[in-house]
XYZ file of C-alpha atoms in Angstrom:
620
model
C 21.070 -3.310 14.649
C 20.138 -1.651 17.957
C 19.942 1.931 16.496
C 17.335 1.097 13.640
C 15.329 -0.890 16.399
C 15.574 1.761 19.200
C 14.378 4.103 16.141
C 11.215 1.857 15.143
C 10.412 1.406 18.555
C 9.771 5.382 18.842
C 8.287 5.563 15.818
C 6.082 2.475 16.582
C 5.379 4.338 20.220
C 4.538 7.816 18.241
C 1.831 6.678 16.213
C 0.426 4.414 19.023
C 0.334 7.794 21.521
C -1.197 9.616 17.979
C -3.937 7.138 18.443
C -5.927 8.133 21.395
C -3.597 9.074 24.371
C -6.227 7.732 26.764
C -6.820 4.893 25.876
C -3.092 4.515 25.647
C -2.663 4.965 29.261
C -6.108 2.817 30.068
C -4.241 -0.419 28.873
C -0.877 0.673 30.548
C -3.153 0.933 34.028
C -4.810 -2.030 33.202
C -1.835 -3.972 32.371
C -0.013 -3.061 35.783
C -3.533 -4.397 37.503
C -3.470 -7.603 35.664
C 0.263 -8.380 36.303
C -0.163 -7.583 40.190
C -3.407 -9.911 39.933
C -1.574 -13.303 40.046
C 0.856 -12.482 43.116
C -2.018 -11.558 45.013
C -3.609 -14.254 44.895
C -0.843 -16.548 45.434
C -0.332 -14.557 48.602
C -4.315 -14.767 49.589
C -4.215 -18.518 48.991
C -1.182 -18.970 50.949
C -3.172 -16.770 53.868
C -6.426 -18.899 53.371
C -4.664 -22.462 53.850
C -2.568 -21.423 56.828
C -5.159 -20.205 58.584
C -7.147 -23.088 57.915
C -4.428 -24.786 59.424
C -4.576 -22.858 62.523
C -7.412 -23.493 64.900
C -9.888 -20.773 65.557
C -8.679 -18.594 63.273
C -11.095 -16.165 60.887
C -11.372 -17.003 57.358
C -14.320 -14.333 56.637
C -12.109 -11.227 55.344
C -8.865 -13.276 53.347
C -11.557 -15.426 51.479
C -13.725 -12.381 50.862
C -10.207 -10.872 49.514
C -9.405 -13.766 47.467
C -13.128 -14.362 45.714
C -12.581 -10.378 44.810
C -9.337 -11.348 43.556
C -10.734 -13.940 41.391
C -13.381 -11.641 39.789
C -10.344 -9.554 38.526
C -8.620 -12.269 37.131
C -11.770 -13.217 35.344
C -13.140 -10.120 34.443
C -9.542 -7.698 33.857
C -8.358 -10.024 30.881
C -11.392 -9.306 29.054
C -11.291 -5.982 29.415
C -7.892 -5.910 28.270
C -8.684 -7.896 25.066
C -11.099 -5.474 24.127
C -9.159 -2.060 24.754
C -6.247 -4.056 22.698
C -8.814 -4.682 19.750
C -9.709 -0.742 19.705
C -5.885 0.065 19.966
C -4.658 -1.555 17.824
C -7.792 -0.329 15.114
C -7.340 2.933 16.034
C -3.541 2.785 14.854
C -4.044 0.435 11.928
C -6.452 3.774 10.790
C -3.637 6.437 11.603
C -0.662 4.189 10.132
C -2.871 2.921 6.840
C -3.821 6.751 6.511
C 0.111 7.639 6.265
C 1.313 4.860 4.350
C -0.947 5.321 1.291
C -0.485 9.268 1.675
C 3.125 8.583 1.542
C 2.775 5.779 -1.838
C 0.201 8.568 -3.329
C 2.540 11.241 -2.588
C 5.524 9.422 -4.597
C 5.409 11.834 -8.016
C 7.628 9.352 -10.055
C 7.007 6.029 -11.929
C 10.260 4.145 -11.307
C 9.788 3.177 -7.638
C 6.204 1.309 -8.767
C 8.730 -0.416 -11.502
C 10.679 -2.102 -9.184
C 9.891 -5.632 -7.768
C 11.453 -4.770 -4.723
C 9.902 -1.768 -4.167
C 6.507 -3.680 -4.350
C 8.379 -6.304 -1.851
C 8.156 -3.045 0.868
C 5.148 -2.316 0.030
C 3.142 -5.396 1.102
C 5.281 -5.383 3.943
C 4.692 -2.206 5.189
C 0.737 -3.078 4.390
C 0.877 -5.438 6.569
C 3.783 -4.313 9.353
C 1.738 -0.925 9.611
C -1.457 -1.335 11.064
C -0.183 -4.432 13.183
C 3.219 -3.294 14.045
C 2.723 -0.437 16.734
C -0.188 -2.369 18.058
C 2.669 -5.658 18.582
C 5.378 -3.277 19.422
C 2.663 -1.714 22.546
C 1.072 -5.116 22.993
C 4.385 -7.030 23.118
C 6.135 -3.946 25.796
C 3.131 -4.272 27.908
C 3.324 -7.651 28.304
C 6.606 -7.995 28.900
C 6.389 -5.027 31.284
C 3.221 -6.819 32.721
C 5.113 -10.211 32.911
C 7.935 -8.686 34.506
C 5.867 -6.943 37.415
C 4.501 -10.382 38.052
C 7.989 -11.947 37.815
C 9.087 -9.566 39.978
C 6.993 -9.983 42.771
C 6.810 -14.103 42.532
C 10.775 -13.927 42.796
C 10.587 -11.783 46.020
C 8.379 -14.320 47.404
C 10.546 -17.320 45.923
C 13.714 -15.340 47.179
C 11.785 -15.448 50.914
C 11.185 -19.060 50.651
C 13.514 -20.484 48.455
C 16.502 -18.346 47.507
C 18.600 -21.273 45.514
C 16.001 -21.762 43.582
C 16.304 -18.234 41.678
C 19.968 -19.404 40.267
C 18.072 -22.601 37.824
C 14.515 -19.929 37.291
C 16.596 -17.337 36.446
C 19.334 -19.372 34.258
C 16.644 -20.580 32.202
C 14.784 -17.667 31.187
C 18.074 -15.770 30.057
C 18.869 -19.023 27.681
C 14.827 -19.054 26.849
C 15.134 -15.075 25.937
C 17.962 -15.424 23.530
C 16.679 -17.950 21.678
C 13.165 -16.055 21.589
C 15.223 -13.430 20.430
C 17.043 -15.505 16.957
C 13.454 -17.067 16.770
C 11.664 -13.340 16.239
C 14.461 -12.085 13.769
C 14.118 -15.802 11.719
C 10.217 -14.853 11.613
C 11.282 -11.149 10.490
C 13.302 -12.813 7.845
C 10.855 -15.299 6.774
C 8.314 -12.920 6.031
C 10.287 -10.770 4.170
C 11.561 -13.902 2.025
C 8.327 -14.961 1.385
C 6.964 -11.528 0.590
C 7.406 -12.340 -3.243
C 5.749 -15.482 -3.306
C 2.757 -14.070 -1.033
C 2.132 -11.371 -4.025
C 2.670 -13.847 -6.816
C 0.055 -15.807 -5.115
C -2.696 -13.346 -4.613
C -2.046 -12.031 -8.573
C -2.626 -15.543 -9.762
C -5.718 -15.744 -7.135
C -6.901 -12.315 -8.386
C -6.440 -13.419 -12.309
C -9.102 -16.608 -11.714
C -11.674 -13.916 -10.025
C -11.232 -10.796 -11.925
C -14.076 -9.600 -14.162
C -11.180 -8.314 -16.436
C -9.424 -11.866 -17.040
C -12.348 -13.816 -16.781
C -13.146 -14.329 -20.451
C -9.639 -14.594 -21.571
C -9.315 -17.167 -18.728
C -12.131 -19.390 -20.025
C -11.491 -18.615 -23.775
C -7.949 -20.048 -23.530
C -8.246 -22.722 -20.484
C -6.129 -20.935 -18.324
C -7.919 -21.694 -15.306
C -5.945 -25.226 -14.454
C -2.779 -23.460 -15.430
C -3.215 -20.255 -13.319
C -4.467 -22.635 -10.249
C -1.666 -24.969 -10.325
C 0.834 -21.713 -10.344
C -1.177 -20.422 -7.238
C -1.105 -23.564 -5.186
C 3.015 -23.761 -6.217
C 2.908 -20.572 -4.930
C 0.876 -21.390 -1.657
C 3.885 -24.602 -1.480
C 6.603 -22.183 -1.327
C 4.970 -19.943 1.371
C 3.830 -22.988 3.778
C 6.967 -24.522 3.036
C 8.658 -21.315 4.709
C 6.202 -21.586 7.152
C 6.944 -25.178 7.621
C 10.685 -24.455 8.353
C 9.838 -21.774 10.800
C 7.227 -24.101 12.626
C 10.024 -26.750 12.838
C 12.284 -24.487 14.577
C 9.991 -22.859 16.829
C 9.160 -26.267 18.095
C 12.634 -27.377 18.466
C 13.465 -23.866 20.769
C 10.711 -23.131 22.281
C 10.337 -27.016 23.123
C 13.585 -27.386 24.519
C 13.078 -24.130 26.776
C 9.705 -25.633 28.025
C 11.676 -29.013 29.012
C 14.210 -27.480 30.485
C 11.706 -25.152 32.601
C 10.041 -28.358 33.767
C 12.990 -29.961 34.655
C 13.379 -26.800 37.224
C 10.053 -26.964 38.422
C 10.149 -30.715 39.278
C 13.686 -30.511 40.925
C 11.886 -27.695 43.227
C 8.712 -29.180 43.742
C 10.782 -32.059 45.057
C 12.438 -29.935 47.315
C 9.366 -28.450 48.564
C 7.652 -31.340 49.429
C 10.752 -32.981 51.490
C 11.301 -29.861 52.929
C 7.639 -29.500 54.236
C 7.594 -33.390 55.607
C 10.689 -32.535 57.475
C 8.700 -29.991 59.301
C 10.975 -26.964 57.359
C 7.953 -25.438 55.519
C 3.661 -25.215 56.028
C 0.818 -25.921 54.315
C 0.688 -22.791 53.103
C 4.518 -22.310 52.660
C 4.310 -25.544 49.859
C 1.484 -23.516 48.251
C 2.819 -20.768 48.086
C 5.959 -21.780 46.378
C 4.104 -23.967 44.178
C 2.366 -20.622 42.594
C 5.691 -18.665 42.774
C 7.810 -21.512 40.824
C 4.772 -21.066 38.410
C 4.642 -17.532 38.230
C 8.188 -16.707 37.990
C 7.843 -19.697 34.764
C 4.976 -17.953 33.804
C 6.272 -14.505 34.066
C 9.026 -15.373 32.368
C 7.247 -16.901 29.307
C 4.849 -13.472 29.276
C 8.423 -11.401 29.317
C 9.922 -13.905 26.795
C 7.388 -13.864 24.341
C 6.501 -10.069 25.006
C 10.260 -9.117 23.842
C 10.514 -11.374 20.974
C 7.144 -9.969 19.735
C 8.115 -6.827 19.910
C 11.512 -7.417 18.215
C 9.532 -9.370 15.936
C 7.390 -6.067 15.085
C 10.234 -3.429 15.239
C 11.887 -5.411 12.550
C 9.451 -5.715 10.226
C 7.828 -2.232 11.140
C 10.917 -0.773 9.568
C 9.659 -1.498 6.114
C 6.514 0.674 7.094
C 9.237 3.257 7.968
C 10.982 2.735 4.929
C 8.034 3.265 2.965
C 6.021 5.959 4.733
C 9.876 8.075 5.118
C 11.262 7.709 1.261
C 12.663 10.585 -0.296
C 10.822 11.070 -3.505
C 12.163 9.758 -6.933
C 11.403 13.327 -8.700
C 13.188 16.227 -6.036
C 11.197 19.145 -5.629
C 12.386 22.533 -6.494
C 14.414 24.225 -4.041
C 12.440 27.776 -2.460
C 14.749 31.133 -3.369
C 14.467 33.547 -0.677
C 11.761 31.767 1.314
C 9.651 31.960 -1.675
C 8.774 28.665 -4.057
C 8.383 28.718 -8.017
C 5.079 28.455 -9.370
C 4.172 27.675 -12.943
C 3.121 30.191 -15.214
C 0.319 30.061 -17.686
C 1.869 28.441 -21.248
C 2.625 31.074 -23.557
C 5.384 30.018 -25.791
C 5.393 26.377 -25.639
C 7.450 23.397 -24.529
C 10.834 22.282 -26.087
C 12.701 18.954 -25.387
C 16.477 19.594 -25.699
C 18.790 17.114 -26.308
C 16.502 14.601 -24.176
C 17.971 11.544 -23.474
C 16.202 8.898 -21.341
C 15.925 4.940 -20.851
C 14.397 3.336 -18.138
C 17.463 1.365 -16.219
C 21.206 1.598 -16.566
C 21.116 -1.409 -18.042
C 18.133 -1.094 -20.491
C 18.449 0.398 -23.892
C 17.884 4.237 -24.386
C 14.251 4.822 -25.560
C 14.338 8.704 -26.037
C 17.819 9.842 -28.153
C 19.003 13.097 -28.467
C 14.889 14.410 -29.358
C 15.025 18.134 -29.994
C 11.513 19.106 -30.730
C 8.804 21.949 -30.090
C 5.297 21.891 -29.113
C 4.386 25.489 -29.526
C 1.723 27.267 -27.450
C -1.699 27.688 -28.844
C -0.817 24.913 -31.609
C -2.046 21.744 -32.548
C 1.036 19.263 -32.449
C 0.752 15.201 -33.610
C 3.335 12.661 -32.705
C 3.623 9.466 -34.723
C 5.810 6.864 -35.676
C 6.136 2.962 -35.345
C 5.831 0.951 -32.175
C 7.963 1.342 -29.410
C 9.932 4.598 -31.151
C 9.219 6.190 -27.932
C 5.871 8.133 -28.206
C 4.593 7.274 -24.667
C 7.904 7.854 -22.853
C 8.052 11.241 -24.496
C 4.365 11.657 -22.624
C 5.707 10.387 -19.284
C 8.503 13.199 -19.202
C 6.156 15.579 -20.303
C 3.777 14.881 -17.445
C 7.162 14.440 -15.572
C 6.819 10.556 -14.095
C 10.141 10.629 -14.848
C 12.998 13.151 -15.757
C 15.564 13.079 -18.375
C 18.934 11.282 -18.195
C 20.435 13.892 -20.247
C 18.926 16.823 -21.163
C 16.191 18.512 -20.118
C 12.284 19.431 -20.978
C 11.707 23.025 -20.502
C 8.238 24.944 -20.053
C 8.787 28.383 -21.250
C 12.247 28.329 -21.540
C 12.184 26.674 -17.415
C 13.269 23.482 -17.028
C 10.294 20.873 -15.440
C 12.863 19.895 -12.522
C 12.597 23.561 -11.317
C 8.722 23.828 -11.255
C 6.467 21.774 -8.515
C 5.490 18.228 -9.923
C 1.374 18.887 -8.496
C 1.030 22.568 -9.978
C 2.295 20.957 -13.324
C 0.469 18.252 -13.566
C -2.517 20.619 -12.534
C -2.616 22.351 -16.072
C -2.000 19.056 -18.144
C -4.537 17.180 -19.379
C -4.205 13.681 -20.674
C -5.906 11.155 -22.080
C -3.656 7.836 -21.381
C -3.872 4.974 -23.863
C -4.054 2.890 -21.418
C -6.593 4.782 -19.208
C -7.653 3.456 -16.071
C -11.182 1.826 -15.990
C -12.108 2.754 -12.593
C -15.057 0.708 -10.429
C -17.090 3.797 -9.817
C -20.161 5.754 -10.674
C -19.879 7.419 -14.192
C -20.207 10.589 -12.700
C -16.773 9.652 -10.527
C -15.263 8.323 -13.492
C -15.036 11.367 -14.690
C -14.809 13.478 -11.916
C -11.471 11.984 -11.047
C -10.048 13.962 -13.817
C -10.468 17.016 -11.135
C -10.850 15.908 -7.660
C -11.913 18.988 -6.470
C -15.334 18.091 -8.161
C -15.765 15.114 -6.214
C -17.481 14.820 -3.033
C -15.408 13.563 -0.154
C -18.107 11.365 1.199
C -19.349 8.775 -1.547
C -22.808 9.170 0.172
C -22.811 12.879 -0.038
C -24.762 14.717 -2.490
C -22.956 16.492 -5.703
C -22.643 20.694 -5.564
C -24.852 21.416 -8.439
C -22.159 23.799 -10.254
C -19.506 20.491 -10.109
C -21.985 17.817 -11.079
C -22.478 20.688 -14.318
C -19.090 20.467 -15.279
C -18.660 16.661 -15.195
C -22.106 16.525 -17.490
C -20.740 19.386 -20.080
C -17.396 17.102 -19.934
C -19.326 13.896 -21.074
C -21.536 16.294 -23.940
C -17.980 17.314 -25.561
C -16.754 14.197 -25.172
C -19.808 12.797 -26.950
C -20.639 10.252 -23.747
C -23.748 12.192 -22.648
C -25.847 10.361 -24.508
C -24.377 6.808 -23.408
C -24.524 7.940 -19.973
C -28.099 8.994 -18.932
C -29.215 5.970 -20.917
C -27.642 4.313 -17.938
C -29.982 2.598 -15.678
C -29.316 5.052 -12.872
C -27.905 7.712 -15.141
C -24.647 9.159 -14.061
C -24.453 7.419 -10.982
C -24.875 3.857 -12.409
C -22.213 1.856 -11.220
C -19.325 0.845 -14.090
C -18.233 -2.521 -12.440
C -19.766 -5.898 -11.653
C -17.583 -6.342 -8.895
C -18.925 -4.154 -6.542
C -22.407 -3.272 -5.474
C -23.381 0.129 -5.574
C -22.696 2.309 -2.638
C -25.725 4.542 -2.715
C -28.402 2.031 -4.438
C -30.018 -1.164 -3.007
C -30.157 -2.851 -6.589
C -26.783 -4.377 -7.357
C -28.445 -5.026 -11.002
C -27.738 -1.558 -11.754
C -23.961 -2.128 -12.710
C -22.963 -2.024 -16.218
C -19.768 -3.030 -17.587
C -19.157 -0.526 -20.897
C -17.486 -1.145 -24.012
C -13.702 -0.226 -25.020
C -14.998 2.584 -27.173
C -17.685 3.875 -24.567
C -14.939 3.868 -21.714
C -12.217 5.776 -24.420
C -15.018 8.649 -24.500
C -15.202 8.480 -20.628
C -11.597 8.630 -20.368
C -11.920 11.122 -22.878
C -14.518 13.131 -21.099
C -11.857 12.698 -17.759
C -9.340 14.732 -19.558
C -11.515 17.658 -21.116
C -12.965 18.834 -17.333
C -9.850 20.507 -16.955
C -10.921 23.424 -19.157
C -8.041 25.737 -17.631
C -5.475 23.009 -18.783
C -2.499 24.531 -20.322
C -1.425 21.448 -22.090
C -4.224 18.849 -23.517
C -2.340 15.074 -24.140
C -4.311 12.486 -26.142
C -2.326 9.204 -26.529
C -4.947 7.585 -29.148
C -7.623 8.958 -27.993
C -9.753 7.096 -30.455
C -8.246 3.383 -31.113
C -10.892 2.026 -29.545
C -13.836 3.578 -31.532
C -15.662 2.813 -34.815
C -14.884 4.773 -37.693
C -18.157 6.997 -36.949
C -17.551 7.830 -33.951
C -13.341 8.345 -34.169
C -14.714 10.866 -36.858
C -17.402 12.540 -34.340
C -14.594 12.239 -32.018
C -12.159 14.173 -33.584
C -14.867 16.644 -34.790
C -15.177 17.979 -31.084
C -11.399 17.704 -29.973
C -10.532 19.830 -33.226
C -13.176 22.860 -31.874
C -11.951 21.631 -28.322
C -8.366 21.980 -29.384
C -8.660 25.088 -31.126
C -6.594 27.913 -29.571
C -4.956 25.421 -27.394
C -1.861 23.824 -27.111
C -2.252 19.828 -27.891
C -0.254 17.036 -28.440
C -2.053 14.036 -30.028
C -0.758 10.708 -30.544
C -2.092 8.183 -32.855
C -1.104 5.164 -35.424
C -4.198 6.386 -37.858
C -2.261 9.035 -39.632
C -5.870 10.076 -40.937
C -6.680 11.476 -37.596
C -3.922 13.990 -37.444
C -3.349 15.555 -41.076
C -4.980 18.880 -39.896
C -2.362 19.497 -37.254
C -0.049 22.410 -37.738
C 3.248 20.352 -37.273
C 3.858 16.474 -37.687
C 6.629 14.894 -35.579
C 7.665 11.076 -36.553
C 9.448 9.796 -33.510
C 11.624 6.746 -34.793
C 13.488 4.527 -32.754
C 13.797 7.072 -29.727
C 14.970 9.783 -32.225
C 12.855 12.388 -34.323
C 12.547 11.129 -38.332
C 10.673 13.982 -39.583
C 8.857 17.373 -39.085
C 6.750 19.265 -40.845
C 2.954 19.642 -42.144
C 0.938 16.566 -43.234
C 1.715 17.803 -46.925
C 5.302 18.945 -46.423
C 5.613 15.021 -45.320
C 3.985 13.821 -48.444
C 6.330 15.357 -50.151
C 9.089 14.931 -48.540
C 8.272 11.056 -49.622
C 9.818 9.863 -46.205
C 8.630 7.942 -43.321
C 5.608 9.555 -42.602
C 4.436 8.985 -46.664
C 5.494 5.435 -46.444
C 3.130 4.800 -43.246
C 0.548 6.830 -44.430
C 0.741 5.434 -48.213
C 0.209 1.729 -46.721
C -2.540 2.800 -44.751
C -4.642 4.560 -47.564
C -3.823 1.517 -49.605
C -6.217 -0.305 -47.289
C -8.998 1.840 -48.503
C -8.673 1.807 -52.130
C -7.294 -0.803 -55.159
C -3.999 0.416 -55.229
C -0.552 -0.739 -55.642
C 1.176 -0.565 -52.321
C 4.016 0.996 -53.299
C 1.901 3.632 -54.431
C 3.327 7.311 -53.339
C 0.837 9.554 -51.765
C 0.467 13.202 -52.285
C-alpha cells in the first residue's frame, strides 16, 4: 500500500511542478505565511492584554503589530484561494491533455470493450485534473497546519506542558480514523463508478438529438427516467453510508477534542484565580488550546485528503501509463520497420479470432487473398464475420491464431499509425460527427484540418476536402447548405464561427453515407480502400450513381467492398462468401452462379424480389 501511494504522490507532485513552477512555489510561500499568521497573533494579543494590565505601559507599536496582523489574516486567505483556483486549472489542463493522449493513443478495440476499463476511465476523468491539485492542496495544508501546530504547542509546552499528553493523544486517534475515513471515500467512489455512468447514459438518452424520436415514438421517456433516478438511489445511497460514517468519526473526534479543551480551560481559569497565571497568560492559552485543535484538524484533514487523492489518482496513473493492447514492432539495429507501398496484396492465413476466451470464435481458419490492384467483395449472411475480418485488417485487433500478412509481412511487425495511414475505410457504422461539413470530412486526413476551429482553411486542403465530396457525389448536397461547407451538421451545438445557431442542419442517413463516403476517398494515396456497405443507406438512384464513381475510383486500386445487395458487387474480380466465421465460396460473380452454391441461393432470392418468379428459381 505505501509503495503505490509514495509513487502517486510523485507523480501527483510531477505534473503539479509541470504546471507553472512559480506559481508552485507562490502558494508554498504563501502557505508558510498563513500558518505563522495565527501564532502571531495569539502572541500579539497576549502582549496587548498584559500590558494593558500593567500601568503606564505603551500600547502604540504591539497594537499597530496586531491590526497588521489582522490584515494578513484577512487578506492572505484570499489570496491563497485564488492562486489554488489557477493551480489547480493549470494542472487539470496538463493532466486532461495526457489522459486523452494516452486513451487516443490506445491502437486496439478490446480495452474500450471492457466495462471495467470504462470504470478507470471516469475515474481517472475525474481523479486527474483534481487529484494533483488535492494531493498539493491537501500537503500544504497539512504542512501549513503543522507549522501552526507547531508553534501553538511550544507556547502550550511553556504554559501548560501536561496539557500536550490529552492534545496530542487525540489528534493521533483523530488521524487514524481520518485515515480509514479517506480510503472508505476512495472505495466508495470507485464502487459507485458504475452506477455514476449508467446514470449519465440514461440522462444523455432523454436529451440526445439521436434518441429523441425513438424516445417519444415508443414512450420511453418514464421508463428511461425511472432507471436514472434508480440509478441516482444507488449513488446517494453510497453517499448516504459514507455521510453516516463520517459523522459518527469525525463526530466522536470533535467530542473528544472538546472534552480536552474544557478540562484545560478549567485548569486555566483556577490556575489564574490562584494567582499562578495573567491576564494575558489565560489568553494566551486559550488561543494555543485552539490552535493546537485547530492545527490539528488542518493536519488531519490535509493528510486524509491527500490519501484520499493519491488513491484515487492511481486510476489516472493506471490509465495515462497502460501498455497498449496491440505491441508495437520491435526496432532492428536502431532502425524501425516502415510499411511499404502494396504491391502484391494481403493474405489472411489460417486466421483465427473471437473476441473473449469465453465467447465463440467469429473468424475460423479464413485463408483468403485480396490481391493488389484488384477489386475484391466480401459477402455472406449476418454475423459470418465480415466486419471482424475489417477490424483485423485495419488491425483493432490481432489474430488469435494465425496471422494477416501485408506483402508477405505480418501486420504485428509493421507500426499500427503508418498502417492505418494507407487504409481507407468507409465503416458501416460511420461516425456522425457534430462538426462543420467541411470537418466532417476532413477528419478522414487530419493533416487537412486546421488546428484552431477559428482559423481559416489553406486553400490547397480546403481543395481536396471539396474534390472528396464531388467523387463522393455530396458536392451538390453540401454548398446547398445554408453556410455551405461550413454549415454546422448538429442541432446540439451552436456554430463556432457563426452568430446564427439556425444554420445547423441535421442530414439524412443517405446524405451522411456519402459524407462518410467522401471521409474515406481524401486519402487518395491509400493503399487499401474498405467500404463496409457503403451504400445501405441510399435510394436505388443514388446506390447506382454511387457505385458508378467508386468503380472509376476503384479502378487500379486495391478494394475490399462489403455489402448484403449482391447487385452491387457482381463486377468485382473475385467474390468471397464468408459463412459462419469460415470462407463458403470464391470465385467470379458467374463462376458462383454456377457453382449453384451459397452465393446463387442469396443472390437468386434477391432477384426474385424484382421479377414474378418462383423462388426457388436458379440464377445464371
Amino acid at each position: 500500500m505505501i509503495r503505490p501511494i509514495a509513487s502517486s504522490l510523485a507523480a501527483a507532485t510531477e505534473l503539479a511542478w509541470s504546471s507553472g513552477r512559480g506559481r508552485l512555489l507562490l502558494r508554498v510561500a504563501l502557505a508558510l505565511m498563513v500558518s505563522a499568521m495565527p501564532v502571531v497573533v495569539a502572541w500579539l494579543t497576549k502582549a496587548v492584554l498584559d500590558r494593558l494590565a500593567t500601568p503606564g505601559a505603551s500600547l502604540t507599536f504591539p497594537v499597530l503589530l496586531l491590526a497588521l496582523a489582522g490584515v494578513g489574516v484577512a487578506f492572505l486567505p484570499e489570496v491563497t484561494q485564488y492562486l489554488e483556483g489557477e493551480l489547480e486549472r493549470a494542472i487539470g489542463l496538463i493532466a486532461r491533455g495526457r489522459l486523452y493522449a494516452a486513451i487516443a493513443g490506445m491502437p486496439g478495440l478490446r480495452r474500450f470493450e471492457d466495462p471495467r476499463f470504462h470504470d478507470r476511465i471516469a475515474l481517472a476523468t475525474q481523479a486527474g485534473p483534481s487529484g494533483p491539485s488535492d494531493v498539493v492542496g491537501g500537503a500544504l495544508g497539512g504542512a501549513q497546519g503543522l507549522l501552526t501546530l507547531t508553534g501553538f504547542v511550544a507556547t502550550l509546552a511553556v504554559l501548560s506542558p501536561w496539557m500536550l499528553v490529552p492534545v496530542l493523544a487525540a489528534g493521533a486517534i483523530a488521524l487514524n480514523g481520518q485515515l480509514r475515513l479517506s480510503r472508505y471515500r476512495a472505495e466508495t467512489i470507485a464502487r459507485l463508478g458504475q452506477a455514476s455512468r449508467r446514470e449519465f447514459f440514461f440522462a444523455q438518452l432523454l436529451t440526445s438529438v439521436g434518441a429523441a424520436k425513438e424516445v417519444r415514438l415508443y414512450g420511453l421517456g418514464g421508463l428511461f427516467g425511472t432507471r436514472m433516478l434508480a440509478e441516482l438511489r444507488r449513488i446517494n445511497a453510497g453517499h448516504r453510508s459514507l455521510g453516516r460514517r463520517e459523522v459518527l468519526i469525525q463526530g466522536t473526534h470533535g467530542i473528544l477534542g472538546a472534552g480536552v479543551a474544557g478540562a484545560g480551560l478549567f485548569w486555566a481559569v483556577t490556575t489564574a484565580r490562584a494567582g499562578g497565571l495573567t491576564i494575558g497568560d489565560v489568553s494566551m492559552f486559550i488561543l494555543a488550546t485552539a490552535g493546537v485543535q485547530n492545527g490539528l484538524t488542518i493536519v488531519i484533514h490535509g493528510v486524509g485528503r491527500m490519501h484520499e487523492a493519491m488513491l484515487l489518482f492511481g486510476h489516472y496513473r493506471f490509465v495515462v501509463g497502460a501498455e497498449p493492447d496491440l505491441p508495437e514492432p520491435v526496432a532492428v539495429n536502431g532502425s524501425r520497420p516502415s510499411v511499404r507501398p502494396l504491391t502484391k496484396g494481403i493474405e489472411l492465413r489460417d486466421v483465427w479470432f473471437r473476441y473473449g476466451d469465453d465467447l465463440p470464435w467469429a473468424l475460423r481458419g479464413v485463408n483468403l487473398t485480396i490481391p493488389a490492384g484488384r477489386a475484391t467483395a466480401l459477402v455472406g449472411p449476418n454475423g459470418g464475420g465480415k466486419s471482424t475480418l475489417v477490424k483485423l485488417l485495419c488491425r483493432f485487433y490481432d489474430p488469435t491464431r494465425g496471422a494477416v500478412l501485408w506483402d508477405g509481412v505480418d501486420l504485428r511487425e509493421l507500426p499500427v499509425a503508418e498502417l492505418r495511414r494507407r487504409i481507407g475505410t468507409v465503416f458501416q457504422d460511420f461516425m456522425a460527427y457534430e462538426l462543420s461539413a467541411a470537418e466532417n470530412i476532413g477528419v478522414g486526413d487530419p493533416a487537412v484540418l486546421p488546428a484552431d476551429a477559428l482559423a481559416d482553411w489553406e486553400r490547397g486542403d480546403r481543395a481536396r476536402v471539396v474534390d472528396a465530396a464531388l467523387r463522393a457525389g455530396c458536392h451538390e448536397t453540401l454548398t446547398g447548405l445554408p453556410n455551405g461547407y461550413e454549415t454546422m451538421l448538429s442541432r446540439t451545438f451552436d456554430p463556432i464561427n457563426h452568430d446564427d445557431p439556425a444554420t445547423g442542419v441535421l442530414l439524412s442517413g443517405g446524405q451522411w453515407q456519402r459524407v462518410a463516403l467522401a471521409r474515406a476517398l481524401l486519402r487518395d494515396d491509400a493503399d487499401l480502400l474498405v467500404l463496409d456497405e457503403p451504400s445501405s443507406g441510399l435510394d436505388a438512384e443514388a446506390e447506382y450513381e454511387v457505385h458508378r464513381r467508386l468503380r472509376d475510383h476503384r479502378d487500379g486500386r486495391t478494394s475490399l467492398l462489403i455489402s448484403h445487395r449482391l447487385s452491387t458487387v457482381r463486377d468485382a474480380d473475385s467474390i468471397i462468401v464468408l459463412s459462419g466465421g469460415t470462407v463458403a465460396e470464391e470465385g467470379s460473380h458467374a463462376a458462383l452462379l454456377g457453382h449453384g452454391g451459397l452465393y446463387a441461393r442469396l443472390f437468386g432470392l434477391q432477384a426474385s424480389g424484382y421479377l414474378d418468379a418462383p423462388q426457388d428459381q436458379v440464377w445464371t
